[in-house]
mmCIF file of N, CA, C and O in Angstrom:
data_model
loop_
_atom_site.group_PDB
_atom_site.id
_atom_site.type_symbol
_atom_site.label_atom_id
_atom_site.label_comp_id
_atom_site.label_asym_id
_atom_site.label_seq_id
_atom_site.Cartn_x
_atom_site.Cartn_y
_atom_site.Cartn_z
ATOM 1 N N MET A 207 -22.182 7.177 13.962
ATOM 2 C CA MET A 207 -21.878 5.766 13.496
ATOM 3 C C MET A 207 -20.700 5.330 14.245
ATOM 4 O O MET A 207 -19.683 5.946 14.425
ATOM 5 N N LEU A 208 -20.663 3.911 14.597
ATOM 6 C CA LEU A 208 -19.683 3.355 15.306
ATOM 7 C C LEU A 208 -18.278 3.363 14.606
ATOM 8 O O LEU A 208 -17.266 3.609 15.353
ATOM 9 N N ALA A 209 -18.248 3.085 13.381
ATOM 10 C CA ALA A 209 -16.981 2.964 12.606
ATOM 11 C C ALA A 209 -16.425 4.376 12.603
ATOM 12 O O ALA A 209 -15.216 4.558 12.859
ATOM 13 N N SER A 210 -17.181 5.541 12.359
ATOM 14 C CA SER A 210 -16.538 6.807 12.387
ATOM 15 C C SER A 210 -16.016 7.146 13.853
ATOM 16 O O SER A 210 -15.014 7.890 13.996
ATOM 17 N N ALA A 211 -16.844 6.929 14.798
ATOM 18 C CA ALA A 211 -16.363 7.163 16.296
ATOM 19 C C ALA A 211 -15.106 6.565 16.616
ATOM 20 O O ALA A 211 -14.252 7.076 17.249
ATOM 21 N N LEU A 212 -14.923 5.270 16.070
ATOM 22 C CA LEU A 212 -13.645 4.528 16.417
ATOM 23 C C LEU A 212 -12.601 4.787 15.294
ATOM 24 O O LEU A 212 -11.440 4.073 15.521
ATOM 25 N N LYS A 213 -12.790 5.477 14.436
ATOM 26 C CA LYS A 213 -11.916 5.782 13.331
ATOM 27 C C LYS A 213 -11.409 4.509 12.507
ATOM 28 O O LYS A 213 -10.123 4.338 12.393
ATOM 29 N N ARG A 214 -12.382 3.565 12.440
ATOM 30 C CA ARG A 214 -12.120 2.350 11.594
ATOM 31 C C ARG A 214 -12.816 2.161 10.469
ATOM 32 O O ARG A 214 -13.916 2.740 10.337
ATOM 33 N N PRO A 215 -12.460 1.427 9.456
ATOM 34 C CA PRO A 215 -13.189 1.299 8.182
ATOM 35 C C PRO A 215 -14.531 0.582 8.480
ATOM 36 O O PRO A 215 -14.432 -0.394 9.321
ATOM 37 N N LEU A 216 -15.365 0.885 7.757
ATOM 38 C CA LEU A 216 -16.833 0.172 7.877
ATOM 39 C C LEU A 216 -16.821 -0.782 6.556
ATOM 40 O O LEU A 216 -16.640 -0.229 5.430
ATOM 41 N N ILE A 217 -17.019 -2.049 6.933
ATOM 42 C CA ILE A 217 -17.174 -2.995 5.705
ATOM 43 C C ILE A 217 -18.514 -3.641 5.673
ATOM 44 O O ILE A 217 -19.037 -3.981 6.632
ATOM 45 N N ARG A 218 -19.283 -3.447 4.587
ATOM 46 C CA ARG A 218 -20.505 -4.002 4.282
ATOM 47 C C ARG A 218 -20.645 -4.956 3.400
ATOM 48 O O ARG A 218 -20.132 -4.663 2.239
ATOM 49 N N LEU A 219 -21.340 -6.069 3.573
ATOM 50 C CA LEU A 219 -21.557 -6.957 2.476
ATOM 51 C C LEU A 219 -23.201 -7.006 2.347
ATOM 52 O O LEU A 219 -23.934 -7.391 3.273
ATOM 53 N N GLN A 220 -23.589 -6.786 1.102
ATOM 54 C CA GLN A 220 -24.953 -6.792 0.836
ATOM 55 C C GLN A 220 -25.336 -8.189 0.338
ATOM 56 O O GLN A 220 -24.862 -8.713 -0.696
ATOM 57 N N CYS A 221 -26.098 -8.741 0.995
ATOM 58 C CA CYS A 221 -26.433 -10.225 0.931
ATOM 59 C C CYS A 221 -27.672 -10.323 -0.104
ATOM 60 O O CYS A 221 -28.652 -9.584 0.167
ATOM 61 N N TYR A 222 -27.694 -11.218 -1.092
ATOM 62 C CA TYR A 222 -28.854 -11.369 -1.804
ATOM 63 C C TYR A 222 -28.742 -12.737 -2.473
ATOM 64 O O TYR A 222 -27.734 -13.439 -2.608
ATOM 65 N N GLU A 223 -29.870 -13.162 -3.061
ATOM 66 C CA GLU A 223 -29.987 -14.632 -3.652
ATOM 67 C C GLU A 223 -29.113 -14.525 -4.923
ATOM 68 O O GLU A 223 -29.090 -13.663 -5.766
ATOM 69 N N GLY A 224 -28.178 -15.606 -5.004
ATOM 70 C CA GLY A 224 -27.238 -15.646 -6.142
ATOM 71 C C GLY A 224 -25.990 -15.052 -5.816
ATOM 72 O O GLY A 224 -25.011 -14.941 -6.704
ATOM 73 N N LEU A 225 -25.706 -14.474 -4.672
ATOM 74 C CA LEU A 225 -24.443 -14.055 -4.329
ATOM 75 C C LEU A 225 -23.341 -15.183 -4.219
ATOM 76 O O LEU A 225 -23.613 -16.204 -3.734
ATOM 77 N N ASP A 226 -22.326 -14.969 -5.025
ATOM 78 C CA ASP A 226 -21.415 -16.106 -5.172
ATOM 79 C C ASP A 226 -20.080 -15.706 -4.465
ATOM 80 O O ASP A 226 -19.898 -14.518 -3.926
ATOM 81 N N VAL A 227 -19.140 -16.567 -4.354
ATOM 82 C CA VAL A 227 -17.805 -16.415 -3.530
ATOM 83 C C VAL A 227 -17.036 -15.323 -4.246
ATOM 84 O O VAL A 227 -16.420 -14.604 -3.488
ATOM 85 N N ALA A 228 -16.900 -15.154 -5.652
ATOM 86 C CA ALA A 228 -16.181 -14.175 -6.248
ATOM 87 C C ALA A 228 -16.642 -12.735 -5.903
ATOM 88 O O ALA A 228 -16.006 -11.658 -5.761
ATOM 89 N N SER A 229 -18.014 -12.570 -5.618
ATOM 90 C CA SER A 229 -18.626 -11.299 -5.428
ATOM 91 C C SER A 229 -18.393 -11.050 -3.814
ATOM 92 O O SER A 229 -18.401 -9.770 -3.369
ATOM 93 N N ALA A 230 -18.116 -12.028 -2.993
ATOM 94 C CA ALA A 230 -18.060 -11.797 -1.506
ATOM 95 C C ALA A 230 -16.553 -11.813 -1.039
ATOM 96 O O ALA A 230 -16.325 -11.140 -0.094
ATOM 97 N N VAL A 231 -15.665 -12.528 -1.669
ATOM 98 C CA VAL A 231 -14.357 -12.569 -1.059
ATOM 99 C C VAL A 231 -13.413 -11.758 -2.035
ATOM 100 O O VAL A 231 -12.789 -10.815 -1.593
ATOM 101 N N TYR A 232 -13.259 -12.238 -3.288
ATOM 102 C CA TYR A 232 -12.129 -11.558 -4.301
ATOM 103 C C TYR A 232 -12.461 -12.008 -5.467
ATOM 104 O O TYR A 232 -13.043 -12.962 -5.962
ATOM 105 N N GLU A 233 -11.856 -11.176 -6.578
ATOM 106 C CA GLU A 233 -11.851 -11.705 -7.974
ATOM 107 C C GLU A 233 -10.683 -11.047 -8.528
ATOM 108 O O GLU A 233 -10.070 -10.156 -7.937
ATOM 109 N N TRP A 234 -10.200 -11.533 -9.674
ATOM 110 C CA TRP A 234 -9.004 -11.013 -10.446
ATOM 111 C C TRP A 234 -9.446 -9.927 -11.294
ATOM 112 O O TRP A 234 -10.549 -9.932 -11.919
ATOM 113 N N ASN A 235 -8.523 -8.731 -11.523
ATOM 114 C CA ASN A 235 -8.864 -7.787 -12.428
ATOM 115 C C ASN A 235 -8.419 -8.224 -13.770
ATOM 116 O O ASN A 235 -7.295 -7.971 -14.126
ATOM 117 N N TYR A 236 -9.332 -8.897 -14.494
ATOM 118 C CA TYR A 236 -8.934 -9.613 -15.749
ATOM 119 C C TYR A 236 -8.454 -8.506 -16.756
ATOM 120 O O TYR A 236 -7.582 -8.802 -17.617
ATOM 121 N N ALA A 237 -9.098 -7.421 -16.918
ATOM 122 C CA ALA A 237 -8.654 -6.287 -17.790
ATOM 123 C C ALA A 237 -7.180 -5.909 -17.704
ATOM 124 O O ALA A 237 -6.418 -5.759 -18.536
ATOM 125 N N ARG A 238 -6.884 -5.667 -16.384
ATOM 126 C CA ARG A 238 -5.496 -5.158 -16.118
ATOM 127 C C ARG A 238 -4.522 -6.439 -16.270
ATOM 128 O O ARG A 238 -3.355 -6.068 -16.823
ATOM 129 N N GLN A 239 -4.985 -7.527 -16.114
ATOM 130 C CA GLN A 239 -4.125 -8.662 -16.484
ATOM 131 C C GLN A 239 -3.725 -8.953 -17.947
ATOM 132 O O GLN A 239 -2.763 -9.182 -18.220
ATOM 133 N N MET A 240 -4.893 -8.715 -18.752
ATOM 134 C CA MET A 240 -4.644 -8.817 -20.165
ATOM 135 C C MET A 240 -3.685 -7.648 -20.714
ATOM 136 O O MET A 240 -2.985 -7.958 -21.420
ATOM 137 N N ILE A 241 -3.885 -6.549 -20.126
ATOM 138 C CA ILE A 241 -2.908 -5.354 -20.568
ATOM 139 C C ILE A 241 -1.602 -5.785 -20.145
ATOM 140 O O ILE A 241 -0.729 -5.569 -21.037
ATOM 141 N N GLU A 242 -1.313 -6.260 -19.119
ATOM 142 C CA GLU A 242 -0.067 -6.864 -18.568
ATOM 143 C C GLU A 242 0.473 -7.781 -19.461
ATOM 144 O O GLU A 242 1.743 -7.738 -19.835
ATOM 145 N N ILE A 243 -0.358 -8.809 -19.944
ATOM 146 C CA ILE A 243 0.087 -9.895 -20.884
ATOM 147 C C ILE A 243 0.439 -9.295 -22.182
ATOM 148 O O ILE A 243 1.688 -9.586 -22.762
ATOM 149 N N ARG A 244 -0.319 -8.317 -22.664
ATOM 150 C CA ARG A 244 0.094 -7.651 -23.897
ATOM 151 C C ARG A 244 1.223 -6.867 -23.898
ATOM 152 O O ARG A 244 2.203 -6.874 -24.734
ATOM 153 N N LEU A 245 1.541 -6.193 -22.637
ATOM 154 C CA LEU A 245 2.783 -5.375 -22.645
ATOM 155 C C LEU A 245 3.892 -6.366 -22.663
ATOM 156 O O LEU A 245 5.137 -6.021 -23.167
ATOM 157 N N ALA A 246 3.820 -7.517 -21.823
ATOM 158 C CA ALA A 246 4.957 -8.446 -21.681
ATOM 159 C C ALA A 246 5.334 -9.077 -23.003
ATOM 160 O O ALA A 246 6.458 -9.203 -23.449
ATOM 161 N N GLU A 247 4.360 -9.312 -23.904
ATOM 162 C CA GLU A 247 4.358 -9.875 -25.260
ATOM 163 C C GLU A 247 5.183 -8.802 -26.037
ATOM 164 O O GLU A 247 6.166 -9.173 -27.018
ATOM 165 N N ALA A 248 4.780 -7.673 -26.020
ATOM 166 C CA ALA A 248 5.449 -6.432 -26.720
ATOM 167 C C ALA A 248 6.839 -6.311 -26.362
ATOM 168 O O ALA A 248 7.688 -5.982 -27.117
ATOM 169 N N GLN A 249 7.220 -6.603 -25.060
ATOM 170 C CA GLN A 249 8.578 -6.408 -24.558
ATOM 171 C C GLN A 249 9.445 -7.815 -25.051
ATOM 172 O O GLN A 249 10.553 -7.629 -24.516
ATOM 173 N N GLY A 250 8.672 -8.744 -25.258
ATOM 174 C CA GLY A 250 9.393 -9.973 -25.564
ATOM 175 C C GLY A 250 9.643 -10.785 -24.527
ATOM 176 O O GLY A 250 10.649 -11.698 -24.650
ATOM 177 N N VAL A 251 8.857 -10.761 -23.531
ATOM 178 C CA VAL A 251 9.012 -11.741 -22.288
ATOM 179 C C VAL A 251 8.444 -13.166 -22.744
ATOM 180 O O VAL A 251 7.365 -13.350 -23.171
ATOM 181 N N HIS A 252 9.354 -14.099 -22.721
ATOM 182 C CA HIS A 252 9.031 -15.336 -22.945
ATOM 183 C C HIS A 252 8.885 -16.369 -21.767
ATOM 184 O O HIS A 252 8.507 -17.576 -22.025
ATOM 185 N N ASP A 253 9.407 -15.888 -20.691
ATOM 186 C CA ASP A 253 9.229 -16.805 -19.431
ATOM 187 C C ASP A 253 7.855 -16.911 -18.942
ATOM 188 O O ASP A 253 7.355 -15.935 -18.340
ATOM 189 N N ARG A 254 7.041 -18.060 -19.167
ATOM 190 C CA ARG A 254 5.620 -18.050 -18.731
ATOM 191 C C ARG A 254 5.540 -18.000 -17.283
ATOM 192 O O ARG A 254 4.639 -17.545 -16.709
ATOM 193 N N GLY A 255 6.555 -18.609 -16.599
ATOM 194 C CA GLY A 255 6.407 -18.663 -15.079
ATOM 195 C C GLY A 255 6.494 -17.253 -14.505
ATOM 196 O O GLY A 255 5.897 -16.912 -13.594
ATOM 197 N N GLU A 256 7.531 -16.500 -15.023
ATOM 198 C CA GLU A 256 7.653 -15.199 -14.574
ATOM 199 C C GLU A 256 6.401 -14.368 -14.748
ATOM 200 O O GLU A 256 5.898 -13.637 -14.066
ATOM 201 N N LEU A 257 5.826 -14.489 -16.023
ATOM 202 C CA LEU A 257 4.518 -13.754 -16.385
ATOM 203 C C LEU A 257 3.458 -14.324 -15.476
ATOM 204 O O LEU A 257 2.709 -13.382 -15.011
ATOM 205 N N ALA A 258 3.409 -15.641 -15.362
ATOM 206 C CA ALA A 258 2.217 -16.003 -14.400
ATOM 207 C C ALA A 258 2.371 -15.417 -13.078
ATOM 208 O O ALA A 258 1.487 -15.085 -12.248
ATOM 209 N N ALA A 259 3.609 -15.470 -12.459
ATOM 210 C CA ALA A 259 3.835 -14.864 -11.026
ATOM 211 C C ALA A 259 3.508 -13.437 -11.181
ATOM 212 O O ALA A 259 3.013 -12.979 -10.034
ATOM 213 N N ASP A 260 3.860 -12.793 -12.160
ATOM 214 C CA ASP A 260 3.376 -11.377 -12.288
ATOM 215 C C ASP A 260 1.994 -10.930 -12.218
ATOM 216 O O ASP A 260 1.451 -10.131 -11.522
ATOM 217 N N ILE A 261 1.297 -11.685 -13.138
ATOM 218 C CA ILE A 261 -0.099 -11.275 -13.325
ATOM 219 C C ILE A 261 -1.201 -11.810 -12.186
ATOM 220 O O ILE A 261 -2.221 -11.464 -12.099
ATOM 221 N N PHE A 262 -0.595 -12.680 -11.317
ATOM 222 C CA PHE A 262 -1.397 -13.139 -10.362
ATOM 223 C C PHE A 262 -0.762 -12.603 -8.942
ATOM 224 O O PHE A 262 -0.861 -13.147 -7.939
ATOM 225 N N ASP A 263 -0.310 -11.433 -9.070
ATOM 226 C CA ASP A 263 0.214 -10.569 -7.969
ATOM 227 C C ASP A 263 -0.866 -10.015 -7.264
ATOM 228 O O ASP A 263 -2.052 -9.742 -7.865
ATOM 229 N N GLU A 264 -0.792 -9.557 -6.003
ATOM 230 C CA GLU A 264 -1.819 -8.914 -5.399
ATOM 231 C C GLU A 264 -2.301 -7.612 -5.836
ATOM 232 O O GLU A 264 -3.452 -7.246 -5.673
ATOM 233 N N ARG A 265 -1.474 -6.988 -6.616
ATOM 234 C CA ARG A 265 -1.922 -5.684 -7.246
ATOM 235 C C ARG A 265 -3.036 -5.952 -8.265
ATOM 236 O O ARG A 265 -3.670 -4.942 -8.718
ATOM 237 N N PHE A 266 -3.173 -7.165 -8.733
ATOM 238 C CA PHE A 266 -4.251 -7.497 -9.718
ATOM 239 C C PHE A 266 -5.558 -8.023 -9.074
ATOM 240 O O PHE A 266 -6.594 -8.258 -9.703
ATOM 241 N N LEU A 267 -5.540 -7.946 -7.765
ATOM 242 C CA LEU A 267 -6.627 -8.613 -6.893
ATOM 243 C C LEU A 267 -7.644 -7.601 -6.515
ATOM 244 O O LEU A 267 -7.137 -6.463 -6.090
ATOM 245 N N ILE A 268 -8.831 -7.850 -6.764
ATOM 246 C CA ILE A 268 -9.833 -6.858 -6.329
ATOM 247 C C ILE A 268 -10.467 -7.503 -5.044
ATOM 248 O O ILE A 268 -11.082 -8.475 -5.099
ATOM 249 N N ARG A 269 -10.272 -6.808 -4.058
ATOM 250 C CA ARG A 269 -10.650 -7.310 -2.768
ATOM 251 C C ARG A 269 -12.093 -6.987 -2.523
ATOM 252 O O ARG A 269 -12.513 -5.929 -2.633
ATOM 253 N N ARG A 270 -12.929 -8.133 -2.129
ATOM 254 C CA ARG A 270 -14.194 -7.856 -1.684
ATOM 255 C C ARG A 270 -14.551 -7.977 -0.346
ATOM 256 O O ARG A 270 -13.434 -8.067 0.504
ATOM 257 N N PRO A 271 -15.694 -7.594 0.308
ATOM 258 C CA PRO A 271 -15.748 -7.289 1.716
ATOM 259 C C PRO A 271 -15.125 -8.452 2.600
ATOM 260 O O PRO A 271 -14.645 -8.036 3.652
ATOM 261 N N LEU A 272 -15.486 -9.675 2.340
ATOM 262 C CA LEU A 272 -15.009 -10.809 3.274
ATOM 263 C C LEU A 272 -13.464 -10.795 3.283
ATOM 264 O O LEU A 272 -12.954 -10.811 4.531
ATOM 265 N N LEU A 273 -12.751 -10.814 2.322
ATOM 266 C CA LEU A 273 -11.177 -10.658 2.283
ATOM 267 C C LEU A 273 -10.842 -9.356 2.991
ATOM 268 O O LEU A 273 -9.950 -9.376 3.741
ATOM 269 N N GLU A 274 -11.349 -8.230 2.764
ATOM 270 C CA GLU A 274 -11.181 -6.977 3.272
ATOM 271 C C GLU A 274 -11.358 -7.146 4.823
ATOM 272 O O GLU A 274 -10.458 -6.490 5.591
ATOM 273 N N ALA A 275 -12.365 -7.798 5.336
ATOM 274 C CA ALA A 275 -12.684 -7.857 6.583
ATOM 275 C C ALA A 275 -11.568 -8.719 7.367
ATOM 276 O O ALA A 275 -11.211 -8.595 8.659
ATOM 277 N N LEU A 276 -11.153 -9.678 6.713
ATOM 278 C CA LEU A 276 -9.926 -10.716 7.307
ATOM 279 C C LEU A 276 -8.701 -10.048 7.290
ATOM 280 O O LEU A 276 -7.681 -10.540 7.816
ATOM 281 N N SER A 277 -8.378 -9.179 6.417
ATOM 282 C CA SER A 277 -7.071 -8.533 6.068
ATOM 283 C C SER A 277 -6.786 -7.616 7.414
ATOM 284 O O SER A 277 -7.637 -6.880 7.878
ATOM 285 N N PRO A 278 -5.481 -7.575 7.732
ATOM 286 C CA PRO A 278 -5.101 -6.528 8.831
ATOM 287 C C PRO A 278 -5.170 -5.108 8.360
ATOM 288 O O PRO A 278 -4.915 -4.723 7.196
ATOM 289 N N HIS A 279 -5.597 -4.236 9.248
ATOM 290 C CA HIS A 279 -5.656 -2.839 9.084
ATOM 291 C C HIS A 279 -4.842 -2.065 10.032
ATOM 292 O O HIS A 279 -4.915 -2.440 11.236
ATOM 293 N N PRO A 280 -4.114 -1.079 9.693
ATOM 294 C CA PRO A 280 -3.432 -0.353 10.722
ATOM 295 C C PRO A 280 -4.058 0.358 11.806
ATOM 296 O O PRO A 280 -3.619 0.517 12.904
ATOM 297 N N ALA A 281 -5.333 0.872 11.408
ATOM 298 C CA ALA A 281 -6.180 1.543 12.504
ATOM 299 C C ALA A 281 -6.924 0.479 13.415
ATOM 300 O O ALA A 281 -7.531 0.886 14.305
ATOM 301 N N GLY A 282 -6.744 -0.708 13.113
ATOM 302 C CA GLY A 282 -7.444 -1.787 14.067
ATOM 303 C C GLY A 282 -8.376 -2.403 13.152
ATOM 304 O O GLY A 282 -8.738 -2.266 11.926
ATOM 305 N N ALA A 283 -9.085 -3.542 13.831
ATOM 306 C CA ALA A 283 -9.974 -4.309 13.128
ATOM 307 C C ALA A 283 -11.294 -3.403 12.708
ATOM 308 O O ALA A 283 -11.564 -2.629 13.236
ATOM 309 N N PRO A 284 -11.704 -3.793 11.228
ATOM 310 C CA PRO A 284 -12.907 -2.996 10.747
ATOM 311 C C PRO A 284 -14.174 -3.363 11.558
ATOM 312 O O PRO A 284 -14.220 -4.278 12.210
ATOM 313 N N ILE A 285 -15.131 -2.489 11.267
ATOM 314 C CA ILE A 285 -16.409 -2.617 11.663
ATOM 315 C C ILE A 285 -17.085 -3.316 10.728
ATOM 316 O O ILE A 285 -17.321 -2.819 9.672
ATOM 317 N N CYS A 286 -17.804 -4.545 10.984
ATOM 318 C CA CYS A 286 -18.496 -5.233 9.872
ATOM 319 C C CYS A 286 -19.962 -5.286 10.255
ATOM 320 O O CYS A 286 -20.332 -5.440 11.534
#
């Protein structure tokens, strides 16, 4: 396989009828965000701006194939 020979990641997007942008590009990990909100409430965090900046951080982002293909990779461009 070309990706393994070049030691680069292989990114595959399965296309089908009804495929939406969230499934192809990215979506938020809502369960982790809700846990973070509950933890912030339990710790008494009242700054909504700080909380919003925290829960919309990249660590809560689920990368889908298109975003992954456009992101820089240390080994070089992925094989798509």
